[in-house]
CSV table of C-alpha atoms in Angstrom, one decimal:
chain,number,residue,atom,x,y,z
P,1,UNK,CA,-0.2,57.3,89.1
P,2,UNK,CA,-1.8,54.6,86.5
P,3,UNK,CA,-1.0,51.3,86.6
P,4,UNK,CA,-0.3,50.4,82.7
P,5,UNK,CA,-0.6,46.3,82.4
P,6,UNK,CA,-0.4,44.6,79.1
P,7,UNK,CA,-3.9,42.0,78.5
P,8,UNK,CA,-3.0,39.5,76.7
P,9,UNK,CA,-6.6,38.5,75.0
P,10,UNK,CA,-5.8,35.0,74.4
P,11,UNK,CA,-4.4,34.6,77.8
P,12,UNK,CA,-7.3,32.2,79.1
P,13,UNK,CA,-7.0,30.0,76.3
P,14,UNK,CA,-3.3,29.9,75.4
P,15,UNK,CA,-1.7,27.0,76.7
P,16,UNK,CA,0.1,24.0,75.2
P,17,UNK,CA,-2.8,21.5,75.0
P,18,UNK,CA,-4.5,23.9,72.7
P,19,UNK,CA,-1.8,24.6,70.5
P,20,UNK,CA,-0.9,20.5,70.1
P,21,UNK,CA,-4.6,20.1,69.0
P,22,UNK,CA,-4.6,22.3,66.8
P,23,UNK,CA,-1.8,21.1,65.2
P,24,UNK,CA,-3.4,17.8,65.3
P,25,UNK,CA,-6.2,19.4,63.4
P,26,UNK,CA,-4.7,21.4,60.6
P,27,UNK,CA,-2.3,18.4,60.0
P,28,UNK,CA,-5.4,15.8,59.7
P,29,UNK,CA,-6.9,18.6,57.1
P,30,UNK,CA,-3.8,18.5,54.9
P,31,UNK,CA,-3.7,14.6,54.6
P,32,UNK,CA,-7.4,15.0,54.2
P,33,UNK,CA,-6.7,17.3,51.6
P,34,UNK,CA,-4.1,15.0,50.0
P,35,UNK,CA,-5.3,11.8,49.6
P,36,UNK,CA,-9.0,13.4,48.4
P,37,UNK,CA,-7.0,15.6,45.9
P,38,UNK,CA,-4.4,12.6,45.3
P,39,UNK,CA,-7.5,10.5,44.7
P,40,UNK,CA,-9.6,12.5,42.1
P,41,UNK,CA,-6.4,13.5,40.1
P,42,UNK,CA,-5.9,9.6,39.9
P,43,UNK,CA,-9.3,8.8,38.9
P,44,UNK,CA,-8.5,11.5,35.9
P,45,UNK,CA,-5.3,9.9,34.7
P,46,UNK,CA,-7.1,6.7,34.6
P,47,UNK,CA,-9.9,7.6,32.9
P,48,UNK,CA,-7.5,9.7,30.0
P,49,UNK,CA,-5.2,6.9,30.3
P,50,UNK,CA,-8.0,4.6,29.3
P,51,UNK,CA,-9.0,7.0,26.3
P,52,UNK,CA,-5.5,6.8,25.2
P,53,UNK,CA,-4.8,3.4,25.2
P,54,UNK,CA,-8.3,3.4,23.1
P,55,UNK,CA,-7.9,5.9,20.7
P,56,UNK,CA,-3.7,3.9,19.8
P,57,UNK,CA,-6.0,0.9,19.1
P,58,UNK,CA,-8.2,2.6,16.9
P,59,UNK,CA,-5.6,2.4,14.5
P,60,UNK,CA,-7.3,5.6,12.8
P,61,UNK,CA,-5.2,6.8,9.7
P,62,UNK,CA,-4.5,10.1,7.6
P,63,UNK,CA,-2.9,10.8,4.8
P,64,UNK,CA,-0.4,13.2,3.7
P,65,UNK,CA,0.4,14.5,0.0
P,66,UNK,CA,3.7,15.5,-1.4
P,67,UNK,CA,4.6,16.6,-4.5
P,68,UNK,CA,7.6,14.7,-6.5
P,69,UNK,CA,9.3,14.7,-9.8
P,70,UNK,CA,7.7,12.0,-11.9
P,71,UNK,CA,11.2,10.4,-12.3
P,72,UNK,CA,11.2,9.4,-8.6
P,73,UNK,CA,7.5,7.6,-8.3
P,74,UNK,CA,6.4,4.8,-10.0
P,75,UNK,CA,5.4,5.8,-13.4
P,76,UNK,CA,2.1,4.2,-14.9
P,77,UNK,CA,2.4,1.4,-17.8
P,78,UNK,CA,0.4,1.7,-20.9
P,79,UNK,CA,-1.4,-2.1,-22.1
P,80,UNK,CA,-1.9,-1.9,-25.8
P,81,UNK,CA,-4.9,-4.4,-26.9
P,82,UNK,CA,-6.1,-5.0,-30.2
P,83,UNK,CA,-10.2,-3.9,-30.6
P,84,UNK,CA,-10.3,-7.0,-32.9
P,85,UNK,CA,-8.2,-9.9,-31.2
P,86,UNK,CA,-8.5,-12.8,-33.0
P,87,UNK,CA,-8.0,-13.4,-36.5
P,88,UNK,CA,-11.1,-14.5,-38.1
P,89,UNK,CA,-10.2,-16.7,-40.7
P,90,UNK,CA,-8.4,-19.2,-39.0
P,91,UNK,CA,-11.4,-19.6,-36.0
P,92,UNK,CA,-13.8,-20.0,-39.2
P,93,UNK,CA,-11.5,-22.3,-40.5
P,94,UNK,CA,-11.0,-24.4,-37.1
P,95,UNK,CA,-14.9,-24.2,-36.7
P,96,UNK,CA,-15.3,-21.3,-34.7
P,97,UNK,CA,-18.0,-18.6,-36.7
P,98,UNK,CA,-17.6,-15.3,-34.9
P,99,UNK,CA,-15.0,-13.9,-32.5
P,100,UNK,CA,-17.5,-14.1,-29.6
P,101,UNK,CA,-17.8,-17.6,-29.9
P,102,UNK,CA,-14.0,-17.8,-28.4
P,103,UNK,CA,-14.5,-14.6,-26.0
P,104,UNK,CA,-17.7,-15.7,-24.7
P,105,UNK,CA,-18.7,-19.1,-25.7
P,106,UNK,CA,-15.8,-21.0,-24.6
P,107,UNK,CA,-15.0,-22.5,-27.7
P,108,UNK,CA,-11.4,-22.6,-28.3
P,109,UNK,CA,-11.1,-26.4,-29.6
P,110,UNK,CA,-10.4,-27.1,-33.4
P,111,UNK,CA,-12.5,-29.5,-35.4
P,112,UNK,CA,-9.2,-30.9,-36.3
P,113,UNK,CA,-8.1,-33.4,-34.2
P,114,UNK,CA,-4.4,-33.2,-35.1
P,115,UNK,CA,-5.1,-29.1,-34.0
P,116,UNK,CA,-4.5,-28.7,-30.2
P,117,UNK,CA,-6.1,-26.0,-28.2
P,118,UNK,CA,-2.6,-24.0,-27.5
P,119,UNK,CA,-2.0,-24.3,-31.3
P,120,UNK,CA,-5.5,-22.9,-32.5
P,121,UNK,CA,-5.3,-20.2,-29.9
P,122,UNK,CA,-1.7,-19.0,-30.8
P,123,UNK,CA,-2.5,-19.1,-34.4
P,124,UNK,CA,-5.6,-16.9,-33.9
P,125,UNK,CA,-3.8,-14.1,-31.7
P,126,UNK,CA,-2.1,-10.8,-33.7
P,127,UNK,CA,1.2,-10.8,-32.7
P,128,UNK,CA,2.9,-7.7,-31.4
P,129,UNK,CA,3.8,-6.7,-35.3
P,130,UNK,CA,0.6,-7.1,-36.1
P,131,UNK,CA,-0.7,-4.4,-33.6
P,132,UNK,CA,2.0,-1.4,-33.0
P,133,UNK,CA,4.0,0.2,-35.7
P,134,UNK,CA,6.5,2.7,-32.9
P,135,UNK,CA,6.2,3.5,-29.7
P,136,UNK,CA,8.3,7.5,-29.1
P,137,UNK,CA,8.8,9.0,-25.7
P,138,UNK,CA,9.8,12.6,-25.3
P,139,UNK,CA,11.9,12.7,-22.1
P,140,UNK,CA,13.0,15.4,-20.0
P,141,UNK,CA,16.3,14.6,-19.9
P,142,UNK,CA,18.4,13.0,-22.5
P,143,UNK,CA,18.9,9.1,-23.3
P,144,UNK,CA,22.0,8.5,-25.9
P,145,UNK,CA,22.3,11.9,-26.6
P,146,UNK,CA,18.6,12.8,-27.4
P,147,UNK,CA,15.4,13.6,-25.4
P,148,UNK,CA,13.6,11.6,-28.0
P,149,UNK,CA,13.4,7.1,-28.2
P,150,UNK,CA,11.5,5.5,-30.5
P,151,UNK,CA,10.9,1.9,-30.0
P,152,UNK,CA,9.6,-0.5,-32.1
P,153,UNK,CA,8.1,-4.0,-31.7
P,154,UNK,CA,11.2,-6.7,-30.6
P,155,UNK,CA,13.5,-3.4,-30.0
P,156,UNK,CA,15.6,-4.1,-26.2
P,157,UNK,CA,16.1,-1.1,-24.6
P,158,UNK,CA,19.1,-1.6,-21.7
P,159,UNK,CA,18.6,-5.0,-22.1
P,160,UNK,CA,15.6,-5.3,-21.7
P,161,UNK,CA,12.4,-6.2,-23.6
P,162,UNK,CA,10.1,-3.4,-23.5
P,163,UNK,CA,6.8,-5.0,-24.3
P,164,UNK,CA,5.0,-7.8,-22.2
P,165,UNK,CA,2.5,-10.5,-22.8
P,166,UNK,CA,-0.7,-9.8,-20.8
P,167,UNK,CA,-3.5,-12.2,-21.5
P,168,UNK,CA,-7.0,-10.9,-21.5
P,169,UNK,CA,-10.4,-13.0,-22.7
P,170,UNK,CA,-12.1,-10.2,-24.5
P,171,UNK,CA,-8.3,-9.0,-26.3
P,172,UNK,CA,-6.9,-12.0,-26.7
P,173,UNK,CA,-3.1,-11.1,-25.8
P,174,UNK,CA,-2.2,-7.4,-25.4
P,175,UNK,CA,1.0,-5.6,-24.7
P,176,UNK,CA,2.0,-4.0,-22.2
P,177,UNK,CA,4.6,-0.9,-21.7
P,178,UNK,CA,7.6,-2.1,-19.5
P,179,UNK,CA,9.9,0.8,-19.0
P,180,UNK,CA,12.9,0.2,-17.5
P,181,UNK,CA,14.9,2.5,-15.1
P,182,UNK,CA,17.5,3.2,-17.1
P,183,UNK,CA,14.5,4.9,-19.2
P,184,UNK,CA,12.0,6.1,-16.5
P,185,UNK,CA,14.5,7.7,-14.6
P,186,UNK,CA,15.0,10.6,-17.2
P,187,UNK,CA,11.8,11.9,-16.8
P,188,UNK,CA,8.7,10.8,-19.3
P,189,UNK,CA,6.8,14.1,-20.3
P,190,UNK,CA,5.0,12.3,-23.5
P,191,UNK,CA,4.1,9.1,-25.2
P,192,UNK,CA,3.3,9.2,-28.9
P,193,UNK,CA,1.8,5.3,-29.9
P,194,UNK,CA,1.4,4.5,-33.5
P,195,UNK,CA,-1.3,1.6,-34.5
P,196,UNK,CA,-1.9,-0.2,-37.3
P,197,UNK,CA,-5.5,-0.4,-36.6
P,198,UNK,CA,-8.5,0.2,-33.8
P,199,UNK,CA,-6.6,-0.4,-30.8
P,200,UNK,CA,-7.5,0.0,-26.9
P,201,UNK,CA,-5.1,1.4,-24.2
P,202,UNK,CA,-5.2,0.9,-20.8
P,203,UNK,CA,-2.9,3.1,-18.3
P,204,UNK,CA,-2.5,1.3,-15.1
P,205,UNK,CA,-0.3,0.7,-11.9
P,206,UNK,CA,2.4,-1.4,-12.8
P,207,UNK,CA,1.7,-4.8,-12.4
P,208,UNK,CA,-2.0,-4.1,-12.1
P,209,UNK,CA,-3.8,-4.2,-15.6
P,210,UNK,CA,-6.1,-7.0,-13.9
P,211,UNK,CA,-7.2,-4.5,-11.1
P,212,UNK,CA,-10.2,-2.6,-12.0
P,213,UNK,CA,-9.5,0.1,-9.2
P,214,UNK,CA,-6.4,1.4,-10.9
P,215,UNK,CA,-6.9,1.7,-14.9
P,216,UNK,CA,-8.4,3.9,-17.4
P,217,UNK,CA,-8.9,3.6,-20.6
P,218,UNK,CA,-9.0,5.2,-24.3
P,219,UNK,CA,-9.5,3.7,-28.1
P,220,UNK,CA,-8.2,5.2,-31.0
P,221,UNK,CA,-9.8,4.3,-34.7
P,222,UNK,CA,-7.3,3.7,-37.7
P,223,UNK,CA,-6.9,7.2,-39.7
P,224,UNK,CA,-7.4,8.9,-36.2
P,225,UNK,CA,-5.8,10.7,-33.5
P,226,UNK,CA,-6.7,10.8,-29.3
P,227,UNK,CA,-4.5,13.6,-27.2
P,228,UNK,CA,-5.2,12.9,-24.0
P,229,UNK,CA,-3.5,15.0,-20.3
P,230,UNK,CA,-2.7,12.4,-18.1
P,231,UNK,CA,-2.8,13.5,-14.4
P,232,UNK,CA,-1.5,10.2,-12.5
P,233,UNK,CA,-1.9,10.1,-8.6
P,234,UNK,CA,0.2,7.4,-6.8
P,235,UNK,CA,-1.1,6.5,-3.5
P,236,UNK,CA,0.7,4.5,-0.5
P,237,UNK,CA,-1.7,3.0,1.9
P,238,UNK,CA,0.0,1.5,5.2
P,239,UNK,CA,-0.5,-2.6,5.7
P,240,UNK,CA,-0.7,-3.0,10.0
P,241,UNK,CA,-4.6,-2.9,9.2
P,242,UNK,CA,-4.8,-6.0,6.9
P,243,UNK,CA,-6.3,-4.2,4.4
P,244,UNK,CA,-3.5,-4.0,1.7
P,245,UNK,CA,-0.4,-5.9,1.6
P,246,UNK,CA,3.2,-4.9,0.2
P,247,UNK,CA,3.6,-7.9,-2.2
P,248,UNK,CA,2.4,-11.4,-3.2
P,249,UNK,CA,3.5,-14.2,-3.2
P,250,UNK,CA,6.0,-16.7,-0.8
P,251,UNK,CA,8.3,-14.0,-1.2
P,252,UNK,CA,6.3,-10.5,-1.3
P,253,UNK,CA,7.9,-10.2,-5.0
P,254,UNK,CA,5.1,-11.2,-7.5
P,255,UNK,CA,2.8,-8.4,-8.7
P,256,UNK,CA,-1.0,-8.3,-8.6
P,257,UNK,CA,-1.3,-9.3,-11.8
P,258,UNK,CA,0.4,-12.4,-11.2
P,259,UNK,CA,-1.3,-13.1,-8.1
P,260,UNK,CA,-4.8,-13.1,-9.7
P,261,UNK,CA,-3.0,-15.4,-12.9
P,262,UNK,CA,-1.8,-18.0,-10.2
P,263,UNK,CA,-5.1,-17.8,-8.3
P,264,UNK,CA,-7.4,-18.1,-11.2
P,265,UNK,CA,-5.3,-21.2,-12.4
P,266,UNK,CA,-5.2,-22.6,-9.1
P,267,UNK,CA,-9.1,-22.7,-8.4
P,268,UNK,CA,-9.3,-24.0,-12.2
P,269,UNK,CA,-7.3,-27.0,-11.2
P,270,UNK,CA,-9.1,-27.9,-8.4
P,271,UNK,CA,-11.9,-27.2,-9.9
P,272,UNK,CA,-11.5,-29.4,-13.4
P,273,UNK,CA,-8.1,-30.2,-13.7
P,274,UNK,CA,-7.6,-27.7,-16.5
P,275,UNK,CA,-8.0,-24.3,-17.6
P,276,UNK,CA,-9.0,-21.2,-20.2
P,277,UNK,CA,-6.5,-20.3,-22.8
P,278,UNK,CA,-6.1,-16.6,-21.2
P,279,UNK,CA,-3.3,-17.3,-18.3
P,280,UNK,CA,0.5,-17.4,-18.9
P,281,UNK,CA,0.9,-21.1,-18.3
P,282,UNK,CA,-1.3,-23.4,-21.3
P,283,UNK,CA,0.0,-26.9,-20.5
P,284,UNK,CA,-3.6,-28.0,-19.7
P,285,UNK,CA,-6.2,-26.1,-21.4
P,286,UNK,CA,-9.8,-28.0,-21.1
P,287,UNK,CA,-10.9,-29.5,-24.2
P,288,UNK,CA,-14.2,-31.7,-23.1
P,289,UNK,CA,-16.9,-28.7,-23.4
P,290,UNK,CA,-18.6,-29.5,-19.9
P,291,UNK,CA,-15.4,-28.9,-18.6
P,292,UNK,CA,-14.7,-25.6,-20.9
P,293,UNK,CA,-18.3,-24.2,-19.5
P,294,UNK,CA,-17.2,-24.5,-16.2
P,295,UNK,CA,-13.9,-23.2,-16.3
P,296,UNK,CA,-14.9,-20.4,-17.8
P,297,UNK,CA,-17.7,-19.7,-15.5
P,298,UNK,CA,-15.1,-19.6,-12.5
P,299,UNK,CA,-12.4,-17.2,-14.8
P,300,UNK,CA,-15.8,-14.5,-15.7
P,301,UNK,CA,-16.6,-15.3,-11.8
P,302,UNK,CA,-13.4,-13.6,-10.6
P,303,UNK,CA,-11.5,-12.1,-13.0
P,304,UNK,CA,-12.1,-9.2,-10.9
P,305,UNK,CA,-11.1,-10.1,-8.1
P,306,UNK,CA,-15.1,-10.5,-7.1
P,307,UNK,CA,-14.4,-13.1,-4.6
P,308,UNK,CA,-11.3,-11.8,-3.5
P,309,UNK,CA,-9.0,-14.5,-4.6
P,310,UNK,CA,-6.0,-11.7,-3.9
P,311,UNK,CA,-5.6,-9.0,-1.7
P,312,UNK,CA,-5.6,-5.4,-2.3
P,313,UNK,CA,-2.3,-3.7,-3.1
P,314,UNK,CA,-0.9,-1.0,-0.9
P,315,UNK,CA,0.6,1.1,-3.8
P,316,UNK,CA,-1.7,2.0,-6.8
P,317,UNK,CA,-2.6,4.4,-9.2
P,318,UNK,CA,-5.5,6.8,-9.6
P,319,UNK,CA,-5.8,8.2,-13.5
P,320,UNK,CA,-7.5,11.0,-13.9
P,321,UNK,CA,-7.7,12.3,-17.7
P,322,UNK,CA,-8.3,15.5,-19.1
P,323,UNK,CA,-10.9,16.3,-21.6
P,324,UNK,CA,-9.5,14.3,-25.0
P,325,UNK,CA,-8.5,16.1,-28.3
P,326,UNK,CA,-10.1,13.5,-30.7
P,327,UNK,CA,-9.8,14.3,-34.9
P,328,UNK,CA,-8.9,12.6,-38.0
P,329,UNK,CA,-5.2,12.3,-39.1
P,330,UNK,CA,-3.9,14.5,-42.3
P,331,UNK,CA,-3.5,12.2,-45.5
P,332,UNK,CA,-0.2,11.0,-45.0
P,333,UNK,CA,-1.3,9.6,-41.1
P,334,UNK,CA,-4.3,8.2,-42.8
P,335,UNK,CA,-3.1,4.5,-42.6
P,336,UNK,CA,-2.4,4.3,-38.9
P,337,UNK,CA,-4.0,5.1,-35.8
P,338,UNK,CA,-2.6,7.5,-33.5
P,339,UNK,CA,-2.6,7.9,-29.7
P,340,UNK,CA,-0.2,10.8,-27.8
P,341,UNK,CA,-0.7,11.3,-23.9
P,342,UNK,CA,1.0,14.0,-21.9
P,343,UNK,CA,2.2,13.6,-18.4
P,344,UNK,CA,3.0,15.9,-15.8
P,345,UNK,CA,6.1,17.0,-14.5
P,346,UNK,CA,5.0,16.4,-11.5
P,347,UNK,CA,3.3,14.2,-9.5
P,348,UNK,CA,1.0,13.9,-6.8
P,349,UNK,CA,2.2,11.4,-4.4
P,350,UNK,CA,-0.4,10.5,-1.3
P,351,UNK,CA,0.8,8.7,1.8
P,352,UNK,CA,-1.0,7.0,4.5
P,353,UNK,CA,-0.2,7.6,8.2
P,354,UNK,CA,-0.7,6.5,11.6
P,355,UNK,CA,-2.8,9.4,13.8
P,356,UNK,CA,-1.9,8.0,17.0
P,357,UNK,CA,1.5,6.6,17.2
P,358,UNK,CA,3.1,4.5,20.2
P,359,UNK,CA,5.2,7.7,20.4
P,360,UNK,CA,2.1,9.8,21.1
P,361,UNK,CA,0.5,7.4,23.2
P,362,UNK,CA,3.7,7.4,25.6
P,363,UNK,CA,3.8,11.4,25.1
P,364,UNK,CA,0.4,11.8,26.1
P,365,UNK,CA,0.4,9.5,29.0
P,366,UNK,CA,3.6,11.3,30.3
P,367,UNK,CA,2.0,15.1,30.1
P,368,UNK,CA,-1.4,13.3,32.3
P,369,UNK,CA,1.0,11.8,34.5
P,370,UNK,CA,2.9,15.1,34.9
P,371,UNK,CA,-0.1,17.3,35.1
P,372,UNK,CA,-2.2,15.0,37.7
P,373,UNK,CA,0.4,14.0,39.9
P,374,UNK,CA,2.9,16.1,39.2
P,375,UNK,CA,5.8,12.8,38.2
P,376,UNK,CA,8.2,12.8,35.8
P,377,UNK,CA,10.8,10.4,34.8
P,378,UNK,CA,13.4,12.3,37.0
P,379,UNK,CA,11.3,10.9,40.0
P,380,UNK,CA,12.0,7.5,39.3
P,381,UNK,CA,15.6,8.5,41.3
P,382,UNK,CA,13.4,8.4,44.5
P,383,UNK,CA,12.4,4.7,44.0
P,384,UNK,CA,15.4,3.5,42.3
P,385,UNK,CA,18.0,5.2,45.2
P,386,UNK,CA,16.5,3.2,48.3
P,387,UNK,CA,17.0,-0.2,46.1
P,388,UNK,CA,20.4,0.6,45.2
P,389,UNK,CA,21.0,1.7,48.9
P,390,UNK,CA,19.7,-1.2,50.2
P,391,UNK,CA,21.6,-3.5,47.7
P,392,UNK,CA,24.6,-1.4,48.6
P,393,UNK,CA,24.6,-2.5,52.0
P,394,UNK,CA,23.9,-6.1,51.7
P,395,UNK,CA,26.8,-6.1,49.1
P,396,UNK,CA,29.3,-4.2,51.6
P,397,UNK,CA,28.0,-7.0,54.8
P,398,UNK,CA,28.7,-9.9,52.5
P,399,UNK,CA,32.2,-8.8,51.8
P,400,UNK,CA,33.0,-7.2,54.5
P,401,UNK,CA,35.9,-8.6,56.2
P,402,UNK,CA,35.0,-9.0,60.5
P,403,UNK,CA,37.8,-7.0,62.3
P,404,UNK,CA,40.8,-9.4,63.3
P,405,UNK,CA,40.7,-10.1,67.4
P,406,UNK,CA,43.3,-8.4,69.3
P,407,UNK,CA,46.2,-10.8,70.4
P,408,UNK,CA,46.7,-10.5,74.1
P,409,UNK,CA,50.5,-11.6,75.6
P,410,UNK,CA,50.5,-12.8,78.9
P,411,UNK,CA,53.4,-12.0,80.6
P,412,UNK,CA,54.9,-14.2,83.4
């Protein structure tokens, strides 16, 4: 008979001092493992953290384009200048032989004493009759019960003037287009202008004829006719860079326009203690001619905006015509000059936009963080229970009454 006994091949080496080191071992190896893993992925969220925080204080921009109905952006204005500004005959007869004697010589002072230099230069201007027979807009919806309003010089439309002063040295004083809401609102499709001579037009942002980044312009010779497609692009830029600001002035309310008018009169007056004729305010106009030179010198200097005596604005216009349908006018159009632009319907609006937004940053950050080390915000529980645990217990010994002693009778 066999004797059948079970070997047990790890016999001579299985006992419990082998087992514990082992288990010394494999446990070392899993920390091991940990803090090299814990490490590296630590390293990583560092290193994306740092590109994070880099690319949000970039600052980079985009921009996004919609399209909207022309009665809900801002709608360009039209500046109506004479091509011959100042009345000849009364310069000549103040002393003054040619027109560019006053635009670019800086003579603007009578020979007659008893003529001051706001009086010569108010005589010498053509006046708004002078310039524009009617003004007609074709609207898209209707305005006291037609699509059609023609507007002439001194007309108020809601109350409102619709023509505005804009002084310019080469044109002397021009007009601008002022539409009201009441007006805009409706929808302008077309502008049909009607001159009684040569006459330039500027189409600008509103409030920014002075700005030479956001105006075209067209003439139009008596006995003629321009048709021009306006395709007007308004664009929004964001002001957290500095580059652009919302507004001027101590209140953010004042235009561009007005800005560079208050700047130019401003570095005038320290300058010389008086001005050019071509600003809204003529209290102190220089009349000594060393003077005149140099004021003038500063107004060609930064009429522009060379020297950046105003900051950019954040909303503008970009105009972009089509090709213009120039001709003469039939007989009976013969004494006027004649100047129709067509808008579109719509409009294209362009709007400026953070990349990288706090919002991304902190979404960003929190998918790393998730990813790497596998935390959320659900984790915070297991840092925040122990605090309240612990603030539970010190709350519960403060108030915690001690237990009254037990009163012992001692009987007799």
């Amino acid at each position: 008979m066999i004797n059948k006994t079970k070997v047990d091949p790890y016999g001579p080496f299985k006992n419990e001092d082998f087992e514990e080191e082992t288990r010394v071992k494999v446990g070392w190896a899993k920390k091991t493992q940990f803090v090299l893993i814990f490490l590296v992925s630590f390293g990583l969220l560092v290193v994306q953290g740092r590109q994070c925080v880099i690319k949000y204080l970039d600052k980079k921009t985009a921009t996004g384009d919609t399209y909207s109905h022309v009665s809900t952006v801002a709608f360009p204005e039209l500046t109506i200048c004479p091509t011959y500004p100042y009345k000849l005959g009364v310069l000549q007869e103040n002393g003054i032989e040619s027109l560019s004697d006053m635009q670019f010589g800086w003579q603007w002072i009578s020979n007659y004493s008893t003529v001051s230099a706001v009086q010569l230069y108010e005589a010498s201007l053509l006046t708004l009759e002078d310039i524009v027979i009617q003004v007609r807009l074709d609207l898209e919806q209707e305005f006291e019960g037609s699509t059609k309003k023609i507007i002439v010089p001194g007309e108020k439309v809601c109350g409102k003037e619709i023509f505005r002063g804009t002084e310019y040295y080469y044109n002397g004083r021009c007009f601008t287009i002022d539409l009201p809401d009441c007006v805009r609102k409706l929808g302008v499709l077309e502008v049909v202008a009607d001159f009684k001579d040569k006459t330039d037009i500027f189409i600008h942002h509103k409030g920014q004829f002075l700005s030479p980044d956001s105006r075209s312009r067209v003439d139009v010779d008596k006995g003629s006719f321009v048709k021009i497609a306006v395709n007007h692009e308004v664009i929004q830029m964001l002001p957290e860079n500095g580059a652009c600001v919302e507004g001027f002035g101590p209140d953010m309310t004042d235009s561009y326009d007005q800005c560079m008018y208050s700047s130019l009169q401003n570095l005038m007056d320290e300058a010389e203690g008086c001005t050019v004729p071509w600003l809204p305010m003529k209290e102190n106009i220089c009349t000594e001619e060393y003077k005149r030179k140099n004021v003038f010198r500063i107004y060609q200097d930064n009429r522009r905006n060379q020297k950046d005596v105003c900051a950019t604005a954040c909303q503008f216009t970009n105009m972009y015509f089509g090709p213009p349908v120039t001709g003469k006018s039939n007989p009976e159009l013969a004494h006027m000059a004649r100047a129709v632009f067509y808008f579109r319907r719509t409009v294209k609006l362009t709007t400026e936009y953070m990349r990288y937004t706090w919002l991304s940053l902190l979404a960003e950050l929190g998918g790393y963080t998730g990813l790497l080390l596998g935390f959320s915000l659900l984790h915070l529980t297991k840092i925040v229970d122990p605090i309240l645990e612990c603030f539970g217990y010190l709350y519960t010994k403060s108030f915690k009454k001690p237990p009254k002693s037990p009163q012992v009778s001692i009987v007799h």
